[in-house]
Amino acid sequence: MKANQFGQLFCVTTFGESHGPAMGVVIDGCPAGVHWRQDLMDRFLERRRPGGRAMTSARQEPDQVQILSGVFEGKTLGTPIAAVIYNRDARPQDYAKRDARQGHATDLWQSKFGHSDPRGSGRASGRETVSRVIAGSVARMVVEQLVPEVRTFAWTEAIGSIALDHQPEDLLAQDPWEVDKFSLRCPSPDKNRQMEDILKKAAESGESYGGSVALRIFGVPQGLGQPVFLKLKNVFSDAIMSVGATTGFEIGEGFLSAGQNGSQFHQATQDYGGLRGGLATGSPIALRVAFKPTSSRGEVAKTGRHDPCIVPRAVPVLEAMVWLVLVDQLLMARLDRI
Amino acid sequence: MKANQFGQLFCVTTFGESHGPAMGVVIDGCPAGVHWRQDLMDRFLERRRPGGRAMTSARQEPDQVQILSGVFEGKTLGTPIAAVIYNRDARPQDYAKRDARQGHATDLWQSKFGHSDPRGSGRASGRETVSRVIAGSVARMVVEQLVPEVRTFAWTEAIGSIALDHQPEDLLAQDPWEVDKFSLRCPSPDKNRQMEDILKKAAESGESYGGSVALRIFGVPQGLGQPVFLKLKNVFSDAIMSVGATTGFEIGEGFLSAGQNGSQFHQATQDYGGLRGGLATGSPIALRVAFKPTSSRGEVAKTGRHDPCIVPRAVPVLEAMVWLVLVDQLLMARLDRI
Amino acid sequence: MKANQFGQLFCVTTFGESHGPAMGVVIDGCPAGVHWRQDLMDRFLERRRPGGRAMTSARQEPDQVQILSGVFEGKTLGTPIAAVIYNRDARPQDYAKRDARQGHATDLWQSKFGHSDPRGSGRASGRETVSRVIAGSVARMVVEQLVPEVRTFAWTEAIGSIALDHQPEDLLAQDPWEVDKFSLRCPSPDKNRQMEDILKKAAESGESYGGSVALRIFGVPQGLGQPVFLKLKNVFSDAIMSVGATTGFEIGEGFLSAGQNGSQFHQATQDYGGLRGGLATGSPIALRVAFKPTSSRGEVAKTGRHDPCIVPRAVPVLEAMVWLVLVDQLLMARLDRI
Amino acid sequence: MKANQFGQLFCVTTFGESHGPAMGVVIDGCPAGVHWRQDLMDRFLERRRPGGRAMTSARQEPDQVQILSGVFEGKTLGTPIAAVIYNRDARPQDYAKRDARQGHATDLWQSKFGHSDPRGSGRASGRETVSRVIAGSVARMVVEQLVPEVRTFAWTEAIGSIALDHQPEDLLAQDPWEVDKFSLRCPSPDKNRQMEDILKKAAESGESYGGSVALRIFGVPQGLGQPVFLKLKNVFSDAIMSVGATTGFEIGEGFLSAGQNGSQFHQATQDYGGLRGGLATGSPIALRVAFKPTSSRGEVAKTGRHDPCIVPRAVPVLEAMVWLVLVDQLLMARLDRI
C-alpha cells in the first residue's frame, strides 16, 4: 500500500514518528531544473514553528532540514528529493498520561497494528505535518516557475465562537504572509485579540477550542483539474481532510448553498468558489476548513506542550497541502492534449 | 494519469460519455470467490433510476447492465470484472441550448481538451454515476462477505430551506432501503411533502434547489483506516466530493464543532462521528454532504430532462462511493500486520 | 491490486476471459486531440488474426471491435477509451481434455483462485492478447503524432532449430509490415519455407516448437527512459515478458555480451542495442525474445485449434507492447524538465 | 511519476546520488509486527561491500545505515521505514575524466535533464544499489516470517568465457551464503581461480569483462503470481533488468527452449524454470542474468575505483531484487480470495 504517499506525478512519501529519530519526505517526480529556494523552505518551516507565539504550543522545534538528494548547484536534478529533520526535542515522559488524550487515537493505532508506541502517537501527531510543509515548499518552487501568478492566502476565520465574518480585502491585496503579523493569524486586530483572550484562559484552565480556516487561491489557470476522480475539488478535499483534527470542508458557499435555490445561488455566488464541474474557472478558489477542539485537556494539557487550539498552526499546513495539489495538477495538465 | 480510477486495491476505472455509445466500469482487484448477487446490482441501479419519482428527472434509462468478464457460475473469478450499459436514450438535440447551463462546465472542458462534445457534457454529466453505482454494488457484495454487519443509511436531510433536523431513529432500526418509500428520500412524511411542494413549483418555474444528504455507516471494524494519506476520513471526503454538485463535507459535528470548546465537544459529541485520528472507532460513522442547486434552470430546465434538485437521486450514488471506500480499506486491513 | 493494468500515464486495463462474453480494454490517460485511425486499429487486429495463414491456429476470430467511449468525430476526447470485442466463436467443449495442456497453468490458476473456469483457462489464453493489440494500436496513434519517425520492425528469427542469423537489411529499409508477406513472418524465403515444413509436420504429429522474435525500434529520441525503476530497458523487459510463453529477453548482444571483454564489446557492439544506462541512445533499439514450445500437443493439439508454434502470431503482440512502452515514456518525458 | 519506486504493496522508493550527501530508501507498506533483524540488514550490506575482495572495486564504503523511522523495540510499526546511509567517501575528482566511460550514460542523463552532475553520474552509479539492498533485507525479514522455507541462491555463472556449466548441487544443499567463500562467488574452486586470473590481468591492462549470474529460488508457494501484467515472470524480469549493466534475462531454459520442440521441452525441462503461465509451480525457480562488460576501461579504470567486472558484486543486488518481488507477491496473495 501507499498510505503515506500523496500525488500522482509529484509524488510525495512522508515518514517519521514524532518521537522517533527523524521526520522526512521523499519527492519522486519533481522536474529537473527547478530553481532551488532554500529560503522558501526555511520560511515555510518557520511559519509552521510554534516558537514566538505564546498562544500555541511551547514545544521548541529547531527544524533544521537536511537535503539529502535531488538538488545540485541551486537546481533540482530530476532525481528524488529527500529531506530529513532529526527530532532533537523528544520528551516521551510528558506523554505518559496519554490516556487522557481522547481524540488522539493512540488506542486505535495500538489495536490496529498490535503494538504500543509511546512516542507521541507515532504518525498521528501534529509533528507529522513538518514533512508536508517541506514538500509543500518544494511544490511552491515548481508552481512559481510554471505559473508565477498563483498565490494562496489562508487565515484563522474562527476560534470557538469568535469569528471573522468577512473576507479581509486589505490582506488579499497584499503579501499572503502579512497574516503572520497577527499572533493567531486572524487578520482583524479586534478579533485576534478576542481570540487571544479566550485562548489565554483556555491555557490556564486546560480548555481547548475548535475553529476554522479560510483559504483563497488566486491565479489558477482556467480548466485545471481532471475528470472524474481527480477533479480539483475532491483532490483539495482529500488533501485537506488528511490533516489531523479537520472535521469539515467547503468549496465556495458550501453548506450555505445547500439551503439556496438556483436563482439565488447562480446569481449571487462568487463564481461557485472558483470551481465548476470540479475544474478551475479562473476565478479565485475559496475553501473553508473546520477543526474540532484539540483533544488534550485538563492536567495533561497544562504539563504537556499542547496547543489549546491548533487552528493558527494549521494555516501553513493547509497551504502546503494546497501547493501539493496545485503542482500535481499543473503537471497533469501537460498531458491533457496531444 | 489515472484520473478515472478510484481505489488502491479494489481498483475501479469508469468510462463512458453520457451521450456516447455506452457507460461502464472495470474493477481490477476484486477477490475470487465472491458470491455474485445480480439482484443487488439491479437493486442499486433501480435505486439510481429516475423513473417512478415524478419530482426528479423524467429521463428514462433502462440501464440493462451486461457483465462482460470476471464472473462465472455465480462467483467472481479473481479476474477483472467489466460491466457495460449501452446508452439507448440519447437525445442530443435537447442539449443544444446548453449555454444556459452555467454550472455544467461544458465551456471549461472545451477549453481544457480543445474540442466540443455536444454529448451531454461528456463525463461531467450525472449519467457518469451509473458506473459508480455498478461498482459500488460489487463492493457491497464483497463487504457483505467480509463483515456482514456493515450497513449504510443515507437520506435527504434538506432541500432548500426545508430540513429534517433530527436523526430518523425509526429508520435506522430498519432496512436501509425503507427510505425509498419516501418520494424524495426524506424519512419524514411531513418534510417530504413540503419538499415535494417546493420542487413541484420549481419544476414549473424552472427553479432549482440545493440540499444536503446525511449518511450513517454501522458496523465498521474499529481501527479501519490507514495513516496518513489514506485515513478513512479523507478517503471518504475524496470519494464523496468527486460526485458532481457537492460543495461541502462534514464528519460528525463538522463545522458545528469548529465553534465548540473541548469540554463541550469531547463530552457531547457522538464519538467524533465514528472517526478519531482518521480511523474508525467502531461507533457509527456520521457524514453530511452539501449540494449546490442544479445549474439547469429556466427554459432549458423545462424542456430538458433535468432535476430541479439532484439530492434525492444522489443518495444511492453517495452510498455507492461509501461501499467503494469500505471495500478498499477492508482489503488494505488484511495487510496491516505480519 | 492493479494486476491487469499496464502503464503509468497511458494506463491500460485489460479484461475478458477467452471463452467468456467479451474481451476488452480501457485506456485512461490518452491525451485529447489524437487523430483517430480506425484503419490502424483494424490493421493491428488483422495482423493478430490467425486466419489466412494455415500454419497457425485455425480458430476464426472476427474481432469486430466496438469503441464505447473516448472518441468523437475522429479525435480522442481526453476521456477513457473503452473498446470491446465480443467472443462469438467460443467452443468450450474443445477444451474439455485440458489436462493434457501441461504448460497452460490451468491447474495453477485453479489452486490460486479456488475455482474451475473451463473457459479457455480464462486470462491465461492467448486470446487475452487481443486487448493488448487494441491498446497498442491506440498507443501508436499517439506516438505517430508525437514523434512521427518512430518505427518498429519485428520478425520471426527462429522456429526450433531453423534460424535467420542476420538482420534483414532489405526489410528494414521498407515498410515494417512487409514482413507479413512471409507466411511465418520470417523475412527469408528460404528459411520461411523450412519453417513451414517443420510446422506442417508438427501439425500432423501433434508436435510443437519454440522460437524467437527479433525487434528493432527506430527513431526513439535520445534520452528516453527514466531512472531507476522505469528505465527503458526494464520496462521493455516487463512488457514483453508479460506475454505468454516468453522465456527470455535480450537487449543488443544480450547473453553474447556476457562472454565478451570490454574491448570487444565497446568497439563492436551496435551501440549497446540502442540503450545505455537504461536510456535510449538515439540509435536503433535491438531486442530479442525467446518463446518456449506451446504446451498443447498430441491429440488435443490436433482436435483443438492450437498453434504448433506461436512465434509468428506473437510478432504483432510484441510490437503492441513496444508501442505501449513508447507512448508511456514519451508522455513521461514531458515532465522531465520544468 | 514514480520512477524511483518499486512494488505495488511493499512499496520502495529509493533516493540519493552517488556523490551527494546520502543514499537511502523509504518503504511504505511493510506490515506491523515484523521481527526486526538488523543483523540481516548488516549482512546484506556487508555482502554488497567491495572491501576484502581484491578483484573488485577498491572503493571503501562503510555503509553505516541509520533507521530513521518505522521500527520500535525490535518490531516494525506499520509506518514507513526510512533508512539512510551518508556518503563519506566521495572523491569527485576521480570522475573528472568521465568522458572515457562510454557505457555510463552521463551524456544521456545530461541531455535529458539539462544539467551536469559530476557526482558519479548521479543515480546511474552502482552506488544506487545500496538502497535496493537495504530494502531487500527488509523484504527478506517479512518473507521469512510469512513463508520461512523460501531461500534464494545466486552465483557467478560466467565471467567472460570462463563459465560454470552445471548447477552447484553441493552448494544448493547448504547455506545460500556459502558462495561468499569463493572470492568471485563462482562456487567451483577451479573456475573461480581462472576468473581471478583474467580479472587480475584485466585490472592491470584496464580491460573489463561481462558475465552472467544464475539464481535459484526455493520454497515459493504454488500459484504465486498475478494475471496478466503482474505475472511472477515479468515482474522478476522487470526487477532484475532495472539493475545496471544487465543485458539479458532468462527463465528456466530461456533461449535454449526457443530451439526446442515440445517433446523435448515438456519432458526434459526443469518444470519450466519453476514458472508456468507466469505463476510459481512450487518447484525451484531458475533465472539467469547477463551483464555486459563494465564501461570504465583504460586509464580511468586504473586510477578510478571501478570493477573490471561487476558480476560478483551484482549477486547480492539481484538477490535483493528477488526478495522485493517475493514480498510484494506474497502480500498480494493475501487478496486473492474472499
PDB file of C-alpha atoms in Angstrom, chain A residues 152-335:
ATOM      1  CA  THR A 152      -2.512  31.337  -1.722  1.00  0.00           C
ATOM      2  CA  PHE A 153      -3.963  33.168   1.241  1.00  0.00           C
ATOM      3  CA  ALA A 154      -5.139  31.480   4.410  1.00  0.00           C
ATOM      4  CA  TRP A 155      -6.253  32.845   7.727  1.00  0.00           C
ATOM      5  CA  THR A 156      -7.881  31.912  11.002  1.00  0.00           C
ATOM      6  CA  GLU A 157     -11.540  32.544  10.408  1.00  0.00           C
ATOM      7  CA  ALA A 158     -12.854  31.394  13.746  1.00  0.00           C
ATOM      8  CA  ILE A 159     -11.742  30.079  17.118  1.00  0.00           C
ATOM      9  CA  GLY A 160     -14.633  28.847  19.175  1.00  0.00           C
ATOM     10  CA  SER A 161     -17.417  31.352  18.818  1.00  0.00           C
ATOM     11  CA  ILE A 162     -15.131  34.265  17.856  1.00  0.00           C
ATOM     12  CA  ALA A 163     -15.402  34.542  14.088  1.00  0.00           C
ATOM     13  CA  LEU A 164     -14.246  36.905  11.373  1.00  0.00           C
ATOM     14  CA  ASP A 165     -17.336  37.127   9.224  1.00  0.00           C
ATOM     15  CA  HIS A 166     -15.975  38.880   6.168  1.00  0.00           C
ATOM     16  CA  GLN A 167     -13.218  38.396   3.664  1.00  0.00           C
ATOM     17  CA  PRO A 168     -10.175  40.523   4.623  1.00  0.00           C
ATOM     18  CA  GLU A 169      -9.897  42.504   1.388  1.00  0.00           C
ATOM     19  CA  ASP A 170      -6.962  44.569   2.612  1.00  0.00           C
ATOM     20  CA  LEU A 171      -4.997  41.461   3.287  1.00  0.00           C
ATOM     21  CA  LEU A 172      -5.802  39.877  -0.050  1.00  0.00           C
ATOM     22  CA  ALA A 173      -4.363  42.878  -1.805  1.00  0.00           C
ATOM     23  CA  GLN A 174      -1.036  42.291  -0.109  1.00  0.00           C
ATOM     24  CA  ASP A 175       1.592  39.702   0.645  1.00  0.00           C
ATOM     25  CA  PRO A 176      -0.018  36.398   1.693  1.00  0.00           C
ATOM     26  CA  TRP A 177       2.280  36.271   4.681  1.00  0.00           C
ATOM     27  CA  GLU A 178       1.103  39.562   6.145  1.00  0.00           C
ATOM     28  CA  VAL A 179      -1.364  37.466   8.089  1.00  0.00           C
ATOM     29  CA  ASP A 180       1.519  36.337  10.300  1.00  0.00           C
ATOM     30  CA  LYS A 181       1.591  39.789  11.847  1.00  0.00           C
ATOM     31  CA  PHE A 182      -1.476  38.694  13.760  1.00  0.00           C
ATOM     32  CA  SER A 183      -0.499  36.364  16.586  1.00  0.00           C
ATOM     33  CA  LEU A 184      -3.284  33.905  15.847  1.00  0.00           C
ATOM     34  CA  ARG A 185      -3.403  34.598  12.125  1.00  0.00           C
ATOM     35  CA  CYS A 186      -6.790  36.236  12.297  1.00  0.00           C
ATOM     36  CA  PRO A 187      -6.414  39.376  10.163  1.00  0.00           C
ATOM     37  CA  SER A 188      -8.526  41.631  12.346  1.00  0.00           C
ATOM     38  CA  PRO A 189      -6.863  43.316  15.327  1.00  0.00           C
ATOM     39  CA  ASP A 190     -10.075  43.139  17.247  1.00  0.00           C
ATOM     40  CA  LYS A 191     -10.972  39.531  16.590  1.00  0.00           C
ATOM     41  CA  ASN A 192      -7.405  38.386  17.016  1.00  0.00           C
ATOM     42  CA  ARG A 193      -7.315  39.984  20.459  1.00  0.00           C
ATOM     43  CA  GLN A 194     -10.596  38.354  21.468  1.00  0.00           C
ATOM     44  CA  MET A 195      -9.179  35.021  20.354  1.00  0.00           C
ATOM     45  CA  GLU A 196      -6.035  35.664  22.368  1.00  0.00           C
ATOM     46  CA  ASP A 197      -8.182  36.259  25.387  1.00  0.00           C
ATOM     47  CA  ILE A 198     -10.121  33.036  25.225  1.00  0.00           C
ATOM     48  CA  LEU A 199      -7.013  31.006  24.469  1.00  0.00           C
ATOM     49  CA  LYS A 200      -5.140  32.543  27.404  1.00  0.00           C
ATOM     50  CA  LYS A 201      -7.940  31.437  29.682  1.00  0.00           C
ATOM     51  CA  ALA A 202      -8.079  28.066  27.988  1.00  0.00           C
ATOM     52  CA  ALA A 203      -4.363  27.528  28.597  1.00  0.00           C
ATOM     53  CA  GLU A 204      -4.886  28.228  32.258  1.00  0.00           C
ATOM     54  CA  SER A 205      -7.942  26.052  32.681  1.00  0.00           C
ATOM     55  CA  GLY A 206      -6.900  23.232  30.403  1.00  0.00           C
ATOM     56  CA  GLU A 207      -9.687  24.027  27.965  1.00  0.00           C
ATOM     57  CA  SER A 208      -9.383  23.706  24.199  1.00  0.00           C
ATOM     58  CA  TYR A 209     -11.173  25.204  21.187  1.00  0.00           C
ATOM     59  CA  GLY A 210     -12.151  24.279  17.683  1.00  0.00           C
ATOM     60  CA  GLY A 211     -12.145  26.726  14.831  1.00  0.00           C
ATOM     61  CA  SER A 212     -11.969  27.218  11.110  1.00  0.00           C
ATOM     62  CA  VAL A 213      -9.549  28.335   8.433  1.00  0.00           C
ATOM     63  CA  ALA A 214     -10.413  30.116   5.200  1.00  0.00           C
ATOM     64  CA  LEU A 215      -8.297  29.775   2.060  1.00  0.00           C
ATOM     65  CA  ARG A 216      -8.208  31.719  -1.175  1.00  0.00           C
ATOM     66  CA  ILE A 217      -6.203  30.614  -4.186  1.00  0.00           C
ATOM     67  CA  PHE A 218      -5.594  33.151  -6.934  1.00  0.00           C
ATOM     68  CA  GLY A 219      -4.232  32.702 -10.414  1.00  0.00           C
ATOM     69  CA  VAL A 220      -5.113  29.069 -11.011  1.00  0.00           C
ATOM     70  CA  PRO A 221      -5.407  28.578 -14.770  1.00  0.00           C
ATOM     71  CA  GLN A 222      -8.880  28.030 -16.114  1.00  0.00           C
ATOM     72  CA  GLY A 223      -9.634  24.368 -16.730  1.00  0.00           C
ATOM     73  CA  LEU A 224      -7.199  22.945 -14.177  1.00  0.00           C
ATOM     74  CA  GLY A 225      -8.447  19.620 -12.821  1.00  0.00           C
ATOM     75  CA  GLN A 226      -9.151  16.184 -14.260  1.00  0.00           C
ATOM     76  CA  PRO A 227     -12.265  14.058 -14.687  1.00  0.00           C
ATOM     77  CA  VAL A 228     -13.711  12.248 -12.770  1.00  0.00           C
ATOM     78  CA  PHE A 229     -11.796  11.155  -9.681  1.00  0.00           C
ATOM     79  CA  LEU A 230      -9.088  13.801  -9.885  1.00  0.00           C
ATOM     80  CA  LYS A 231     -11.321  16.829 -10.056  1.00  0.00           C
ATOM     81  CA  LEU A 232      -9.723  19.770  -8.354  1.00  0.00           C
ATOM     82  CA  LYS A 233     -12.476  19.851  -5.760  1.00  0.00           C
ATOM     83  CA  ASN A 234     -12.183  16.322  -4.434  1.00  0.00           C
ATOM     84  CA  VAL A 235      -8.401  16.350  -4.548  1.00  0.00           C
ATOM     85  CA  PHE A 236      -8.386  19.528  -2.457  1.00  0.00           C
ATOM     86  CA  SER A 237     -10.835  17.858  -0.123  1.00  0.00           C
ATOM     87  CA  ASP A 238      -8.699  14.732   0.107  1.00  0.00           C
ATOM     88  CA  ALA A 239      -5.543  16.735   0.748  1.00  0.00           C
ATOM     89  CA  ILE A 240      -7.064  18.935   3.402  1.00  0.00           C
ATOM     90  CA  MET A 241      -9.146  16.365   5.242  1.00  0.00           C
ATOM     91  CA  SER A 242      -5.998  14.242   5.649  1.00  0.00           C
ATOM     92  CA  VAL A 243      -4.732  16.864   8.105  1.00  0.00           C
ATOM     93  CA  GLY A 244      -5.367  15.954  11.730  1.00  0.00           C
ATOM     94  CA  ALA A 245      -8.410  17.350  13.572  1.00  0.00           C
ATOM     95  CA  THR A 246     -10.230  18.514  10.443  1.00  0.00           C
ATOM     96  CA  THR A 247     -13.945  17.798  10.544  1.00  0.00           C
ATOM     97  CA  GLY A 248     -15.376  19.685   7.616  1.00  0.00           C
ATOM     98  CA  PHE A 249     -14.574  21.077   4.176  1.00  0.00           C
ATOM     99  CA  GLU A 250     -16.398  23.512   1.932  1.00  0.00           C
ATOM    100  CA  ILE A 251     -15.994  24.988  -1.517  1.00  0.00           C
ATOM    101  CA  GLY A 252     -17.431  28.423  -2.110  1.00  0.00           C
ATOM    102  CA  GLU A 253     -20.717  28.728  -0.264  1.00  0.00           C
ATOM    103  CA  GLY A 254     -20.568  25.091   0.844  1.00  0.00           C
ATOM    104  CA  PHE A 255     -23.352  24.127   3.215  1.00  0.00           C
ATOM    105  CA  LEU A 256     -24.881  27.546   2.768  1.00  0.00           C
ATOM    106  CA  SER A 257     -25.516  26.736  -0.884  1.00  0.00           C
ATOM    107  CA  ALA A 258     -27.421  23.644   0.215  1.00  0.00           C
ATOM    108  CA  GLY A 259     -30.121  25.925   1.551  1.00  0.00           C
ATOM    109  CA  GLN A 260     -30.358  28.059  -1.540  1.00  0.00           C
ATOM    110  CA  ASN A 261     -32.338  27.933  -4.725  1.00  0.00           C
ATOM    111  CA  GLY A 262     -30.733  28.225  -8.103  1.00  0.00           C
ATOM    112  CA  SER A 263     -31.778  31.803  -8.696  1.00  0.00           C
ATOM    113  CA  GLN A 264     -30.059  32.936  -5.561  1.00  0.00           C
ATOM    114  CA  PHE A 265     -27.065  30.717  -5.960  1.00  0.00           C
ATOM    115  CA  HIS A 266     -26.194  31.177  -9.597  1.00  0.00           C
ATOM    116  CA  GLN A 267     -26.533  34.917  -9.384  1.00  0.00           C
ATOM    117  CA  ALA A 268     -25.054  35.662  -6.015  1.00  0.00           C
ATOM    118  CA  THR A 269     -22.261  33.175  -5.674  1.00  0.00           C
ATOM    119  CA  GLN A 270     -18.635  34.080  -6.059  1.00  0.00           C
ATOM    120  CA  ASP A 271     -18.363  32.123  -9.242  1.00  0.00           C
ATOM    121  CA  TYR A 272     -19.024  28.841  -7.400  1.00  0.00           C
ATOM    122  CA  GLY A 273     -15.939  29.142  -5.241  1.00  0.00           C
ATOM    123  CA  GLY A 274     -13.717  29.133  -8.312  1.00  0.00           C
ATOM    124  CA  LEU A 275     -14.667  25.610  -9.323  1.00  0.00           C
ATOM    125  CA  ARG A 276     -17.275  24.328 -11.742  1.00  0.00           C
ATOM    126  CA  GLY A 277     -17.625  20.690 -12.739  1.00  0.00           C
ATOM    127  CA  GLY A 278     -14.636  20.167 -10.492  1.00  0.00           C
ATOM    128  CA  LEU A 279     -12.421  22.332 -12.688  1.00  0.00           C
ATOM    129  CA  ALA A 280     -10.919  25.748 -12.019  1.00  0.00           C
ATOM    130  CA  THR A 281     -12.915  28.601 -13.538  1.00  0.00           C
ATOM    131  CA  GLY A 282     -10.020  31.022 -13.405  1.00  0.00           C
ATOM    132  CA  SER A 283     -11.654  32.983 -10.586  1.00  0.00           C
ATOM    133  CA  PRO A 284     -10.281  32.822  -7.038  1.00  0.00           C
ATOM    134  CA  ILE A 285     -10.857  29.469  -5.386  1.00  0.00           C
ATOM    135  CA  ALA A 286     -12.472  29.712  -1.955  1.00  0.00           C
ATOM    136  CA  LEU A 287     -12.193  26.899   0.582  1.00  0.00           C
ATOM    137  CA  ARG A 288     -13.150  26.593   4.242  1.00  0.00           C
ATOM    138  CA  VAL A 289     -11.958  24.009   6.722  1.00  0.00           C
ATOM    139  CA  ALA A 290     -13.382  23.113  10.149  1.00  0.00           C
ATOM    140  CA  PHE A 291     -11.280  21.840  13.030  1.00  0.00           C
ATOM    141  CA  LYS A 292     -12.559  20.174  16.167  1.00  0.00           C
ATOM    142  CA  PRO A 293     -11.203  21.220  19.583  1.00  0.00           C
ATOM    143  CA  THR A 294      -7.850  19.609  20.348  1.00  0.00           C
ATOM    144  CA  SER A 295      -8.089  16.543  22.468  1.00  0.00           C
ATOM    145  CA  SER A 296      -5.525  17.359  25.139  1.00  0.00           C
ATOM    146  CA  ARG A 297      -7.286  18.998  28.008  1.00  0.00           C
ATOM    147  CA  GLY A 298      -7.011  19.190  31.753  1.00  0.00           C
ATOM    148  CA  GLU A 299      -3.804  18.297  33.526  1.00  0.00           C
ATOM    149  CA  VAL A 300      -2.126  16.808  30.522  1.00  0.00           C
ATOM    150  CA  ALA A 301      -2.681  19.959  28.567  1.00  0.00           C
ATOM    151  CA  LYS A 302      -1.105  22.055  31.278  1.00  0.00           C
ATOM    152  CA  THR A 303       2.044  19.990  31.768  1.00  0.00           C
ATOM    153  CA  GLY A 304       2.446  18.832  28.179  1.00  0.00           C
ATOM    154  CA  ARG A 305       3.173  21.098  25.316  1.00  0.00           C
ATOM    155  CA  HIS A 306      -0.127  21.105  23.543  1.00  0.00           C
ATOM    156  CA  ASP A 307      -1.992  23.896  21.885  1.00  0.00           C
ATOM    157  CA  PRO A 308      -5.339  24.892  23.304  1.00  0.00           C
ATOM    158  CA  CYS A 309      -6.261  25.454  19.667  1.00  0.00           C
ATOM    159  CA  ILE A 310      -4.397  24.165  16.649  1.00  0.00           C
ATOM    160  CA  VAL A 311      -6.097  26.361  14.093  1.00  0.00           C
ATOM    161  CA  PRO A 312      -3.407  29.084  13.840  1.00  0.00           C
ATOM    162  CA  ARG A 313      -0.690  26.492  13.365  1.00  0.00           C
ATOM    163  CA  ALA A 314      -2.760  24.620  10.786  1.00  0.00           C
ATOM    164  CA  VAL A 315      -2.729  27.591   8.428  1.00  0.00           C
ATOM    165  CA  PRO A 316       0.683  26.897   6.824  1.00  0.00           C
ATOM    166  CA  VAL A 317      -0.011  23.152   6.799  1.00  0.00           C
ATOM    167  CA  LEU A 318      -3.198  23.618   4.790  1.00  0.00           C
ATOM    168  CA  GLU A 319      -1.363  25.936   2.434  1.00  0.00           C
ATOM    169  CA  ALA A 320       1.312  23.285   1.968  1.00  0.00           C
ATOM    170  CA  MET A 321      -1.348  20.762   1.006  1.00  0.00           C
ATOM    171  CA  VAL A 322      -2.805  23.240  -1.463  1.00  0.00           C
ATOM    172  CA  TRP A 323       0.592  23.658  -3.142  1.00  0.00           C
ATOM    173  CA  LEU A 324       0.935  19.872  -3.387  1.00  0.00           C
ATOM    174  CA  VAL A 325      -2.401  19.658  -5.163  1.00  0.00           C
ATOM    175  CA  LEU A 326      -1.575  22.537  -7.483  1.00  0.00           C
ATOM    176  CA  VAL A 327       1.812  21.227  -8.591  1.00  0.00           C
ATOM    177  CA  ASP A 328       0.390  17.791  -9.266  1.00  0.00           C
ATOM    178  CA  GLN A 329      -2.475  19.171 -11.309  1.00  0.00           C
ATOM    179  CA  LEU A 330      -0.257  21.574 -13.240  1.00  0.00           C
ATOM    180  CA  LEU A 331       1.988  18.687 -14.231  1.00  0.00           C
ATOM    181  CA  MET A 332      -1.043  16.607 -15.204  1.00  0.00           C
ATOM    182  CA  ALA A 333      -2.252  19.450 -17.395  1.00  0.00           C
ATOM    183  CA  ARG A 334       0.847  18.975 -19.538  1.00  0.00           C
ATOM    184  CA  LEU A 335      -0.684  15.694 -20.611  1.00  0.00           C
TER     185      LEU A 335
END
